[in-house]
Coordinates of C-alpha atoms and ligand atoms in Angstrom, one line a residue:
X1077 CA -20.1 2.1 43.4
X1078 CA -22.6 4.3 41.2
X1079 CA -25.5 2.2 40.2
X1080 CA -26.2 2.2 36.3
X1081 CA -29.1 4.6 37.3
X1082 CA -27.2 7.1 38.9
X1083 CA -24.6 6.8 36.5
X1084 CA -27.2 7.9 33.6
X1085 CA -28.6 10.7 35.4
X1086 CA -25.1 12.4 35.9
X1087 CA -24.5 11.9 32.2
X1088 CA -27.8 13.6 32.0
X1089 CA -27.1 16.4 33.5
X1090 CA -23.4 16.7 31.8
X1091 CA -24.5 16.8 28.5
X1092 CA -27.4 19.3 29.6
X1093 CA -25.1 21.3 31.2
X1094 CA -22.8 21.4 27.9
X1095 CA -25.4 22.2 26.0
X1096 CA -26.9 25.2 27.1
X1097 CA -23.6 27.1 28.4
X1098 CA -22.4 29.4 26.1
X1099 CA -19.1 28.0 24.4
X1100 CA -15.7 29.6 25.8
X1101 CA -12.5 29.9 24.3
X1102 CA -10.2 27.7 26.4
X1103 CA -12.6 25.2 26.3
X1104 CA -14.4 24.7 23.4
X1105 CA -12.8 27.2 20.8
X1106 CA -9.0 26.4 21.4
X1107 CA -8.9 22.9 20.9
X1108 CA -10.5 23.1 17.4
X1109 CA -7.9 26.0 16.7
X1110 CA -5.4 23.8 17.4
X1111 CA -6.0 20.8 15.1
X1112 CA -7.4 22.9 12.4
X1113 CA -6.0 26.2 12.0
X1114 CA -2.8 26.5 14.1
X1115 CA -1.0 24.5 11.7
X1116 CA -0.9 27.8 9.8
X1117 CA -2.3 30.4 11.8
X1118 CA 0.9 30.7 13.6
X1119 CA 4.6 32.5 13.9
X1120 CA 6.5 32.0 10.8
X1121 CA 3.6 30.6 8.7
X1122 CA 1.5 31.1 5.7
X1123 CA -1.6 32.3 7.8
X1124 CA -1.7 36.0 8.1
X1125 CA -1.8 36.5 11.6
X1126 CA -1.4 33.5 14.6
X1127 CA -4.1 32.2 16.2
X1128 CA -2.1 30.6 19.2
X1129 CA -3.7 32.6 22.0
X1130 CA -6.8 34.2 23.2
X1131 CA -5.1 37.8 22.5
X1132 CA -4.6 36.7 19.2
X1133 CA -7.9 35.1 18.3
X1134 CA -10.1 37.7 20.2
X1135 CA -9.7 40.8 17.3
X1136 CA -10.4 38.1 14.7
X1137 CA -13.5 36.5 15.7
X1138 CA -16.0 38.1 13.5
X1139 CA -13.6 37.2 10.6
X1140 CA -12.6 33.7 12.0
X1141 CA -17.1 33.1 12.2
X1142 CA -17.3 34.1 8.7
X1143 CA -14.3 31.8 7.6
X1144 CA -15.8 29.1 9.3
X1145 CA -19.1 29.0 8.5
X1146 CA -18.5 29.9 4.4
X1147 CA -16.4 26.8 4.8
X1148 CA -13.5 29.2 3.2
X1149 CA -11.5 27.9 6.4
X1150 CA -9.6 25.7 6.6
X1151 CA -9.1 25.1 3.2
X1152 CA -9.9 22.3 1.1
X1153 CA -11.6 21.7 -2.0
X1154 CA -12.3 18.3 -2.7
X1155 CA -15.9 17.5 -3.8
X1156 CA -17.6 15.4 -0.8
X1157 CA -19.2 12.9 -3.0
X1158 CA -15.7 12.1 -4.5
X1159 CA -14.9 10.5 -1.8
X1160 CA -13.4 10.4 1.8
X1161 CA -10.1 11.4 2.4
X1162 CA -7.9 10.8 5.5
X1163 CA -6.1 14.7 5.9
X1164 CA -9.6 16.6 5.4
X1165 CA -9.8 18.9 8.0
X1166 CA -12.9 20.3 7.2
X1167 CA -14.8 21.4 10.2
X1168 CA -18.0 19.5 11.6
X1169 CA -20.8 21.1 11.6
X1170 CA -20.9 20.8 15.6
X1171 CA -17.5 22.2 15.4
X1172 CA -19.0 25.5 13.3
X1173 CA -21.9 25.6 15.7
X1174 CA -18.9 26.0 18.9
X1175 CA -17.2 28.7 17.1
X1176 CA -20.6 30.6 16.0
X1177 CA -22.4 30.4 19.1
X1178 CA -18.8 31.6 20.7
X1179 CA -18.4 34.9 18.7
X1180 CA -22.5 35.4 18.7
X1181 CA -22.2 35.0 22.8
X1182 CA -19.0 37.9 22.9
X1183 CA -16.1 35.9 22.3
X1184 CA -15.7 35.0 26.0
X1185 CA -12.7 34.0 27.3
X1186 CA -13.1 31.2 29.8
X1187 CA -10.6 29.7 32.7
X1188 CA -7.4 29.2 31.4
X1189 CA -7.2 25.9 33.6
X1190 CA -9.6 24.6 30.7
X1191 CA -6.9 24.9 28.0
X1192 CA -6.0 21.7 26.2
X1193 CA -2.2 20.5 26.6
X1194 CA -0.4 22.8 23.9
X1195 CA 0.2 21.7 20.7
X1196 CA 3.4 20.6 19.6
X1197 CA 5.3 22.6 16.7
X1198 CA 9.1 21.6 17.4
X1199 CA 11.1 24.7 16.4
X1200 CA 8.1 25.2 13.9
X1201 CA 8.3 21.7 12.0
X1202 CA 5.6 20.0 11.6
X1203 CA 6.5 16.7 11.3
X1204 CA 7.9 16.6 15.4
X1205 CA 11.7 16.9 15.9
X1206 CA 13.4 15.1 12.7
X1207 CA 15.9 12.9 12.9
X1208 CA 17.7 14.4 10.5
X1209 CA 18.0 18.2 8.8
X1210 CA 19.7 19.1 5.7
X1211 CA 20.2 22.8 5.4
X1212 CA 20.9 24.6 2.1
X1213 CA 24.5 25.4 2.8
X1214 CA 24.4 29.1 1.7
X1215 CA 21.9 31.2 1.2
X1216 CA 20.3 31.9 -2.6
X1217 CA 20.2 36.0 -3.1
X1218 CA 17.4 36.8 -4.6
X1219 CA 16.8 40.3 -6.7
X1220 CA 14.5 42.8 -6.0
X1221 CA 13.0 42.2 -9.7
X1222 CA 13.0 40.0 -12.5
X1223 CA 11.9 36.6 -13.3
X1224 CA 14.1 33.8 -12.0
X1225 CA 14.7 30.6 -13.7
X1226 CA 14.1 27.3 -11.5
X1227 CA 17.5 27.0 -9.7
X1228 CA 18.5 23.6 -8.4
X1229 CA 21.3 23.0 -5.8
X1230 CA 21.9 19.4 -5.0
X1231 CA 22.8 18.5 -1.6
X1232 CA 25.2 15.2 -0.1
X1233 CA 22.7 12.8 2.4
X1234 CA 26.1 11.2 3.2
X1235 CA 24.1 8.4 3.9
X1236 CA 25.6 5.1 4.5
X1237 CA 23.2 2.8 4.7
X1238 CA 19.8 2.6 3.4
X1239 CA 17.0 5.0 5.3
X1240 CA 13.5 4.4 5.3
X1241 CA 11.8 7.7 5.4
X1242 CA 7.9 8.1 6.8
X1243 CA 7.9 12.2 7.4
X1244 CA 9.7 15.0 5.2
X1245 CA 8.9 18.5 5.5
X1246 CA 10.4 21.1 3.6
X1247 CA 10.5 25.0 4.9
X1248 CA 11.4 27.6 2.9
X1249 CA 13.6 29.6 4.7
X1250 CA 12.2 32.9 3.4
X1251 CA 8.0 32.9 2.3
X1252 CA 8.0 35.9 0.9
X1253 CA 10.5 34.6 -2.4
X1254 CA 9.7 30.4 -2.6
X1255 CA 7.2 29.9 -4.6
X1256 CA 7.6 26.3 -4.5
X1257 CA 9.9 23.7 -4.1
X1258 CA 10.6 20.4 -6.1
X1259 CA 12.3 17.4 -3.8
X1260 CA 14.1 14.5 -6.0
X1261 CA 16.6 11.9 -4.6
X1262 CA 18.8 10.6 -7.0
X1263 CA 20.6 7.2 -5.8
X1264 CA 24.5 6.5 -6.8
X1265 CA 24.9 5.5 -10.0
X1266 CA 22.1 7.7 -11.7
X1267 CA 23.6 10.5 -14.4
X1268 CA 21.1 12.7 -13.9
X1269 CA 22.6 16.7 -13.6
X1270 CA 26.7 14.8 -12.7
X1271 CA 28.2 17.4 -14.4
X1272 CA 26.9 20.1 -11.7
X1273 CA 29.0 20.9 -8.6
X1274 CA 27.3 19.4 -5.1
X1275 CA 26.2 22.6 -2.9
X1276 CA 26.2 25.0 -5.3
X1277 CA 23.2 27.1 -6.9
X1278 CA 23.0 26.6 -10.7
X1279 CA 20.6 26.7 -14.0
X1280 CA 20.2 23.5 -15.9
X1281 CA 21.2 24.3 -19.7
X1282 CA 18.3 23.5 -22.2
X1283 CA 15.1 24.6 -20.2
X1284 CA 12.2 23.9 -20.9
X1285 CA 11.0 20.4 -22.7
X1286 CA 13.6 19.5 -25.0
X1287 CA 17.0 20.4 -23.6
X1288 CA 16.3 18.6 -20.2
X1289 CA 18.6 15.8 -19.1
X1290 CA 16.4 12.8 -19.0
X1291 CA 15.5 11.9 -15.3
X1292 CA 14.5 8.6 -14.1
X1293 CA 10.8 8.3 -13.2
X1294 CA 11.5 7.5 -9.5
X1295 CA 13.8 10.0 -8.1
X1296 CA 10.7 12.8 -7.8
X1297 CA 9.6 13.1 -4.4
X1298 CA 7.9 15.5 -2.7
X1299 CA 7.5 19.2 -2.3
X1300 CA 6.8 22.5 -0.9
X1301 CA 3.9 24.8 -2.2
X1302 CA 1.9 27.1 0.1
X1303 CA -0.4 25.2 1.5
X1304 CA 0.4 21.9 1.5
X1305 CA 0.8 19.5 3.7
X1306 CA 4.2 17.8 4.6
X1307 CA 4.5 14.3 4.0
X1308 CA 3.5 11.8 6.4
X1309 CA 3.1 8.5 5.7
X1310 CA 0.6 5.7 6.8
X1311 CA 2.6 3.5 9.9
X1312 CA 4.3 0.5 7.4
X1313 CA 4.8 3.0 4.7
X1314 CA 7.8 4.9 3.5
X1315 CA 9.9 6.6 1.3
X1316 CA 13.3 4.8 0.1
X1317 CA 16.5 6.9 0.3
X1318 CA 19.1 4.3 -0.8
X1319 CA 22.6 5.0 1.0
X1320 CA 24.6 7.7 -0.8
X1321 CA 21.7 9.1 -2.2
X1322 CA 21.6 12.9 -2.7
X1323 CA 18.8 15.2 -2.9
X1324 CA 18.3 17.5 -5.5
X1325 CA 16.2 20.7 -4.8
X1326 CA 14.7 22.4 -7.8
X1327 CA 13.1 25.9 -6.6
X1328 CA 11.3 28.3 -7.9
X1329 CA 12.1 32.2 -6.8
X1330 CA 9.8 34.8 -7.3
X1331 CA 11.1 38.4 -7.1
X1332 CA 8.8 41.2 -5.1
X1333 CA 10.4 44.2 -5.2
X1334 CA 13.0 44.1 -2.1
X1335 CA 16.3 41.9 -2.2
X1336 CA 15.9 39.2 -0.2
X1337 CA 18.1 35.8 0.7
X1338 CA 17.0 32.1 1.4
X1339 CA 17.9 29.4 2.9
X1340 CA 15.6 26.5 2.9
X1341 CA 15.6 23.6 4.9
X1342 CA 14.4 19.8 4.4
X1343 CA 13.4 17.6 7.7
X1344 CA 13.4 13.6 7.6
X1345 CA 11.5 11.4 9.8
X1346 CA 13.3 7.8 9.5
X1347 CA 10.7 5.1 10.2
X1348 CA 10.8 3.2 13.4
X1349 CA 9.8 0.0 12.1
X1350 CA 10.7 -1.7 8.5
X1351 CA 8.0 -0.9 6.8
X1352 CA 6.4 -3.2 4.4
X1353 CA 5.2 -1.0 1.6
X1354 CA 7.4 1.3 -0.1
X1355 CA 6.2 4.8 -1.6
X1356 CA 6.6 6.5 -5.3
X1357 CA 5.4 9.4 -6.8
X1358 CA 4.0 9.1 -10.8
X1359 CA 2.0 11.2 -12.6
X1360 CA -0.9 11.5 -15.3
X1361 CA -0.3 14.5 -17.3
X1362 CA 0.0 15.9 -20.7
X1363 CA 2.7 18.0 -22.1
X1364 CA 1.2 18.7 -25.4
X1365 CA -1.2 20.9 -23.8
X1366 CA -2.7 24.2 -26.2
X1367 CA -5.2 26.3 -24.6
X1368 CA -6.7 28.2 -27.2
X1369 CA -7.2 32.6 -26.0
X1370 CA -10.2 33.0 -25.0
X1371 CA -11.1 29.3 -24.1
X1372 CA -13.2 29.7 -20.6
X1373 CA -13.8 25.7 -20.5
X1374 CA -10.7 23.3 -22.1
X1375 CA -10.5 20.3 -21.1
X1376 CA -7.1 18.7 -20.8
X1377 CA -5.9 15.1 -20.3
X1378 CA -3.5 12.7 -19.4
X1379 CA -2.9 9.1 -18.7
X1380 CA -0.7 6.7 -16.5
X1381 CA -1.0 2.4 -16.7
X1382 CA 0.4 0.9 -14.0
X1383 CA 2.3 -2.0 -15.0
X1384 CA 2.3 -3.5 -11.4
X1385 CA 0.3 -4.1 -8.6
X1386 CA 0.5 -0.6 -6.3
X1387 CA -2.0 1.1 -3.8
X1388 CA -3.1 4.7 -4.1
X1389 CA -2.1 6.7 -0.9
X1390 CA -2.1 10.3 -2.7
X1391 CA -3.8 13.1 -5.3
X1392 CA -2.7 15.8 -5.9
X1393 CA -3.8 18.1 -8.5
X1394 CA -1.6 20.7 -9.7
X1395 CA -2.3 23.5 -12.8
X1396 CA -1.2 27.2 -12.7
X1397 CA -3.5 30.5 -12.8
X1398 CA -5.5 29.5 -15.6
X1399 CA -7.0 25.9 -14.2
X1400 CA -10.6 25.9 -12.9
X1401 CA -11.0 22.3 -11.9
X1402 CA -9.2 18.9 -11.9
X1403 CA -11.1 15.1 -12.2
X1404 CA -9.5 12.3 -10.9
X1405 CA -10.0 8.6 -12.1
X1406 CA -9.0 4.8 -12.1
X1407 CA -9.9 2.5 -14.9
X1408 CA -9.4 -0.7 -13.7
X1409 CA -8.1 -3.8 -16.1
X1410 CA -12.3 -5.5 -15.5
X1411 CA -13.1 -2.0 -17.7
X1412 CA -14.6 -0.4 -14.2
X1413 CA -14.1 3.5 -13.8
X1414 CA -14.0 5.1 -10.6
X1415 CA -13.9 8.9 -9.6
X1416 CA -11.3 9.1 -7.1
X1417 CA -11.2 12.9 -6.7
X1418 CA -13.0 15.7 -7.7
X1419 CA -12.0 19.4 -7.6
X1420 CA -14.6 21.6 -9.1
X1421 CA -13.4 24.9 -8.1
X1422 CA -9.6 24.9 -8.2
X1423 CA -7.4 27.5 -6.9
X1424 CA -3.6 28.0 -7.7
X1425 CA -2.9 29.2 -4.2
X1426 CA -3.7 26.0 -2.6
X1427 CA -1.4 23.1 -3.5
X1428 CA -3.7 20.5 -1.4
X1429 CA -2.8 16.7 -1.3
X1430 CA -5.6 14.6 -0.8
X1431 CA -4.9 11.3 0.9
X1432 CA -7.5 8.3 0.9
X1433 CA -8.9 6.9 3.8
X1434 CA -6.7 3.9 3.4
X1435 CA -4.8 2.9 0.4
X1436 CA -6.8 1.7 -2.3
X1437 CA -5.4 -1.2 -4.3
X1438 CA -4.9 -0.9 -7.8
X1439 CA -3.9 -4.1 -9.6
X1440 CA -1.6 -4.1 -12.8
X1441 CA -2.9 -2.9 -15.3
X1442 CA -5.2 0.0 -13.8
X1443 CA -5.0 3.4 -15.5
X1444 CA -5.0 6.5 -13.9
X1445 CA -6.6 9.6 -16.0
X1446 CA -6.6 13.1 -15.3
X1447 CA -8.9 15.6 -16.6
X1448 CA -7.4 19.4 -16.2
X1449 CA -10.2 22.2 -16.8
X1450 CA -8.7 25.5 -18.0
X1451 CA -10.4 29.0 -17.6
X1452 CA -8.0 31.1 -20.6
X1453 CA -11.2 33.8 -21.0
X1454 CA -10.9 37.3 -19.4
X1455 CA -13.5 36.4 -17.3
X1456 CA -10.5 34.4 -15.3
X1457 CA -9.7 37.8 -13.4
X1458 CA -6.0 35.7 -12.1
X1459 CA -5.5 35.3 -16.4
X1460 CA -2.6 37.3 -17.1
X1461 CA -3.4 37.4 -21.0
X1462 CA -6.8 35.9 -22.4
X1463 CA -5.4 36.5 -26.0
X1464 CA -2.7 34.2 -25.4
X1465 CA -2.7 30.3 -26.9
X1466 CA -0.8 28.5 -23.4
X1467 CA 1.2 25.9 -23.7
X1468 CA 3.1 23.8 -20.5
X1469 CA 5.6 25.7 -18.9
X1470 CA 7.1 25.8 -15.8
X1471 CA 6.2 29.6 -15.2
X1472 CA 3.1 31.0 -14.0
X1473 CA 1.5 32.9 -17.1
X1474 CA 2.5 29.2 -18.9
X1475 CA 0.2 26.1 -18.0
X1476 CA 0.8 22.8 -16.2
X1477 CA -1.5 20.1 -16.0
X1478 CA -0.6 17.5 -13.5
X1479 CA -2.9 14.9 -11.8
X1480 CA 0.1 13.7 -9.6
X1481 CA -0.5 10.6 -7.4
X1482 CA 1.5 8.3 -4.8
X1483 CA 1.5 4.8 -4.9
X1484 CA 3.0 1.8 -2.6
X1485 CA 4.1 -1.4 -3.4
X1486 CA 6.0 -4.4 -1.9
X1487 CA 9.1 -3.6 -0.7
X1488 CA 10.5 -5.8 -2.5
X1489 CA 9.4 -5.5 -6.0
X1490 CA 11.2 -4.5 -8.8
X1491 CA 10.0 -0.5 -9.2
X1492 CA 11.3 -0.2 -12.7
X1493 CA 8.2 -2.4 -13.4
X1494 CA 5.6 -0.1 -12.7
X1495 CA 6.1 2.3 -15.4
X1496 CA 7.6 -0.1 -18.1
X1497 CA 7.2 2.2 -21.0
X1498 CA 6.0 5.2 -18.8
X1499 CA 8.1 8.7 -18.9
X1500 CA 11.7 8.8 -18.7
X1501 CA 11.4 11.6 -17.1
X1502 CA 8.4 13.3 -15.0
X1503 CA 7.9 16.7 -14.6
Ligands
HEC1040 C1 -3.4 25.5 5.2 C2 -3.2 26.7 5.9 C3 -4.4 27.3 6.7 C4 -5.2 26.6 7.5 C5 -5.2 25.2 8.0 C6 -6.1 27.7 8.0 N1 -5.8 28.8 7.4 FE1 -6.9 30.6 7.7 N2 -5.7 31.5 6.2 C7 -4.6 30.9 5.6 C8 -4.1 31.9 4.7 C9 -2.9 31.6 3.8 C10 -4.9 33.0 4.7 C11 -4.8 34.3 3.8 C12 -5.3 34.0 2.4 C13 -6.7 33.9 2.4 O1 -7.4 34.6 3.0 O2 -7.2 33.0 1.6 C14 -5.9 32.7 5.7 C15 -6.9 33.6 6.0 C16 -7.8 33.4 7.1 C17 -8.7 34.4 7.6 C18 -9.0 35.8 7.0 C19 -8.1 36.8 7.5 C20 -8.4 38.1 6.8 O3 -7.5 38.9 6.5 O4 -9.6 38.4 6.7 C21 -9.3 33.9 8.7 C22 -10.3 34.6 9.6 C23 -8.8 32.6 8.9 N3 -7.9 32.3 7.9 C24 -9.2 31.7 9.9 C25 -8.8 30.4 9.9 C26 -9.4 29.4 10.9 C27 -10.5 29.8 11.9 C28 -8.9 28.2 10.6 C29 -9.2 26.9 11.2 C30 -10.6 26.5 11.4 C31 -7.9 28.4 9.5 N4 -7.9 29.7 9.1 C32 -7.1 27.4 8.9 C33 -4.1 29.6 5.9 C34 -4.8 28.7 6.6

């Protein structure tokens, strides 16, 4: 047996040793790769090239030092003094040290034998193998040009018994035409869109605000935007799909300049356990929005009260080209106000969910505000026309602003309670 002496000497030595070697890919740079950048930086994803392997990272590594130590990569734009969240992947700063001291020392390559186990990307989902996978059942053809109207298809769970979902990722079968993708489930018994046909593409009639069929508040779910996340909730948490439930996809094609088809997919993790908390997606926003041309600072905002008690357990901003930056807060029924998420430099391309360390209770009677910032000046070089007054819309040159959030409550309280004169139906 080692003596408590000897055993502090070898540790000693050890972290002396670690210190002064010069870091090595295997070793040092691959397992950051893997938890922070792989996720995307790999076949099939939004990342423009993979960084899987040494041959892959090797040619990048000036590029991959710059990313790093700009903070550029991996992305994520929460304000640190907002708060703490549970998905930031930010880099340490020892973790930026590895990777600079690694490209300043050559890039070198290291023993293989020092590789970390591989990470795990089940036939590229993210969530592990679901337990279940719905497929569109034919593939959307999309022009070479145009704009496209959201087009929803609504697909059969065949469910027959209630499933409690904790993961759902949705992949877009072709990146290069989703722009994003809307989830809903709508249980037996709702009206919502009945008079279109199951498994087929179609156009709602009325678009826009007024001709919309009014949608309850609680079939939204989740999404798919580049850059975010899929879902994957806290172990006693999850999502509700009631049996017989189906899901309706709402998605948004973008034309660029080939013909192209789709087929997008949606993956379900059931939870193990029943859970104990169930989740819901609700919104602060405002629909009345009028950004006057020229405007290089408007500030927007909407409201939600919670007529329940819930937790918090997600933020996530969303505004199109012409949003700059996005405020978060809880009023609580004592009169207290709390930031819970500040985005001062907001970027369309990223559709980042922030989660909180753990869910933060918010008693009944809380409000949630959101405060959109809107950049409508020329000086905005993604504005596609400063002389333009924006209102909301679902397209890009038209404006959205959206603080949405996730709350939890019991499982077995009444839902319909928490928004008792909220929406009908949430965008
Ligand atoms: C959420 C997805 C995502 C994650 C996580 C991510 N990246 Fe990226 N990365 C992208 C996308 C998309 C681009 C291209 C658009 C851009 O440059 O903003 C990109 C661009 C880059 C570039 C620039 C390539 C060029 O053309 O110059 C580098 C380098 C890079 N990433 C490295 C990293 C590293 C290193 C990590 C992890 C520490 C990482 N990325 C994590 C999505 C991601």
């Amino acid at each position: 047996m080692m003596t408590p002496m000897v055993r502090i000497a070898t540790l000693g030595i050890l972290a002396a040793a670690s210190l002064t070697a010069a870091p090595v890919f295997y070793r040092d740079v691959l397992p950051i790769l893997q938890r922070n950048c792989q996720s995307c930086h790999r076949a099939g994803e939004i990342g423009p090239m993979p960084l899987m392997t040494y041959k892959d990272a090797r040619p990048w590594a000036k590029a991959i030092r710059e990313s790093v130590v700009t903070r550029r990569m991996p992305p994520w734009h929460a304000d640190a003094a907002s708060g703490h969240f549970r998905n930031d992947p930010s880099l340490t700063a020892k973790q930026i040290a590895t990777i600079r001291a690694w490209v300043d020392a050559g890039a070198p390559e290291g023993d293989a034998r020092q590789s970390p186990p591989k990470a795990d990307f089940a036939d590229g989902w993210r969530i592990g193998k679901p337990d279940v996978v719905f497929e569109m059942p034919k593939a959307y053809q999309v022009p070479a040009s145009g704009v496209i109207e959201y087009t929803d298809i609504i697909i059969p769970t065949g469910f027959t018994e209630d499933k409690w979902v904790e993961k759902v990722e949705i992949r877009p079968g072709n990146r290069a035409v989703v722009h994003h993708i809307s989830m809903y489930v709508r249980e037996p018994g709702v009206e919502w869109l009945r008079r279109y046909p199951l498994g087929e593409y179609f156009l709602q009639d009325g678009r826009g605000l007024t001709g919309r069929e009014t949608r309850p508040w609680e079939t939204r779910f989740s999404g798919y935007a580049p850059g975010a996340p899929p879902e994957t909730l806290p172990p006693g948490y999850a999502r509700l799909f009631k049996a017989g439930s189906d899901l309706v996809l709402e998605i948004h094609y973008t034309t660029n300049g080939k013909p192209a088809d789709d087929r997008s997919r949606v993956g379900l993790v059931f939870a193990k356990q029943p859970p104990t908390k169930r989740v819901l997606t609700l919104n602060a926003r405002n629909l009345d929005l009028a950004i006057p041309p020229g405007a290089s600072n408007h500030a927007v905002d909407g409201a939600t009260t919670l007529h329940a008690d819930a937790e918090l357990t997600l933020l996530y901003p969303h505004m199109h080209v012409r949003g700059k930056a996005m405020e978060m807060r809880a009023v609580y029924p004592t009169g207290e106000r709390e930031v819970l998420l500040r985005v001062p430099r907001y970027d369309f391309n990223w559709q980042i969910r922030y989660e909180p360390l753990k869910p933060k209770p918010l008693p009944k009677g809380t409000r949630i505000e959101a405060t959109g910032y809107f950049d409508n000046s020329a000086n905005n070089r993604f504005n596609p026309d400063p002389k333009a007054e924006v209102r909301w819309g679902d397209q890009s040159w038209e404006e959205m602003m959206v603080g949405f959030f996730e709350v939890a409550v019991d499982v077995r309280a009444d839902v319909k309670q928490l928004l008792n004169e909220g929406p009908k139906f949430v965008n």
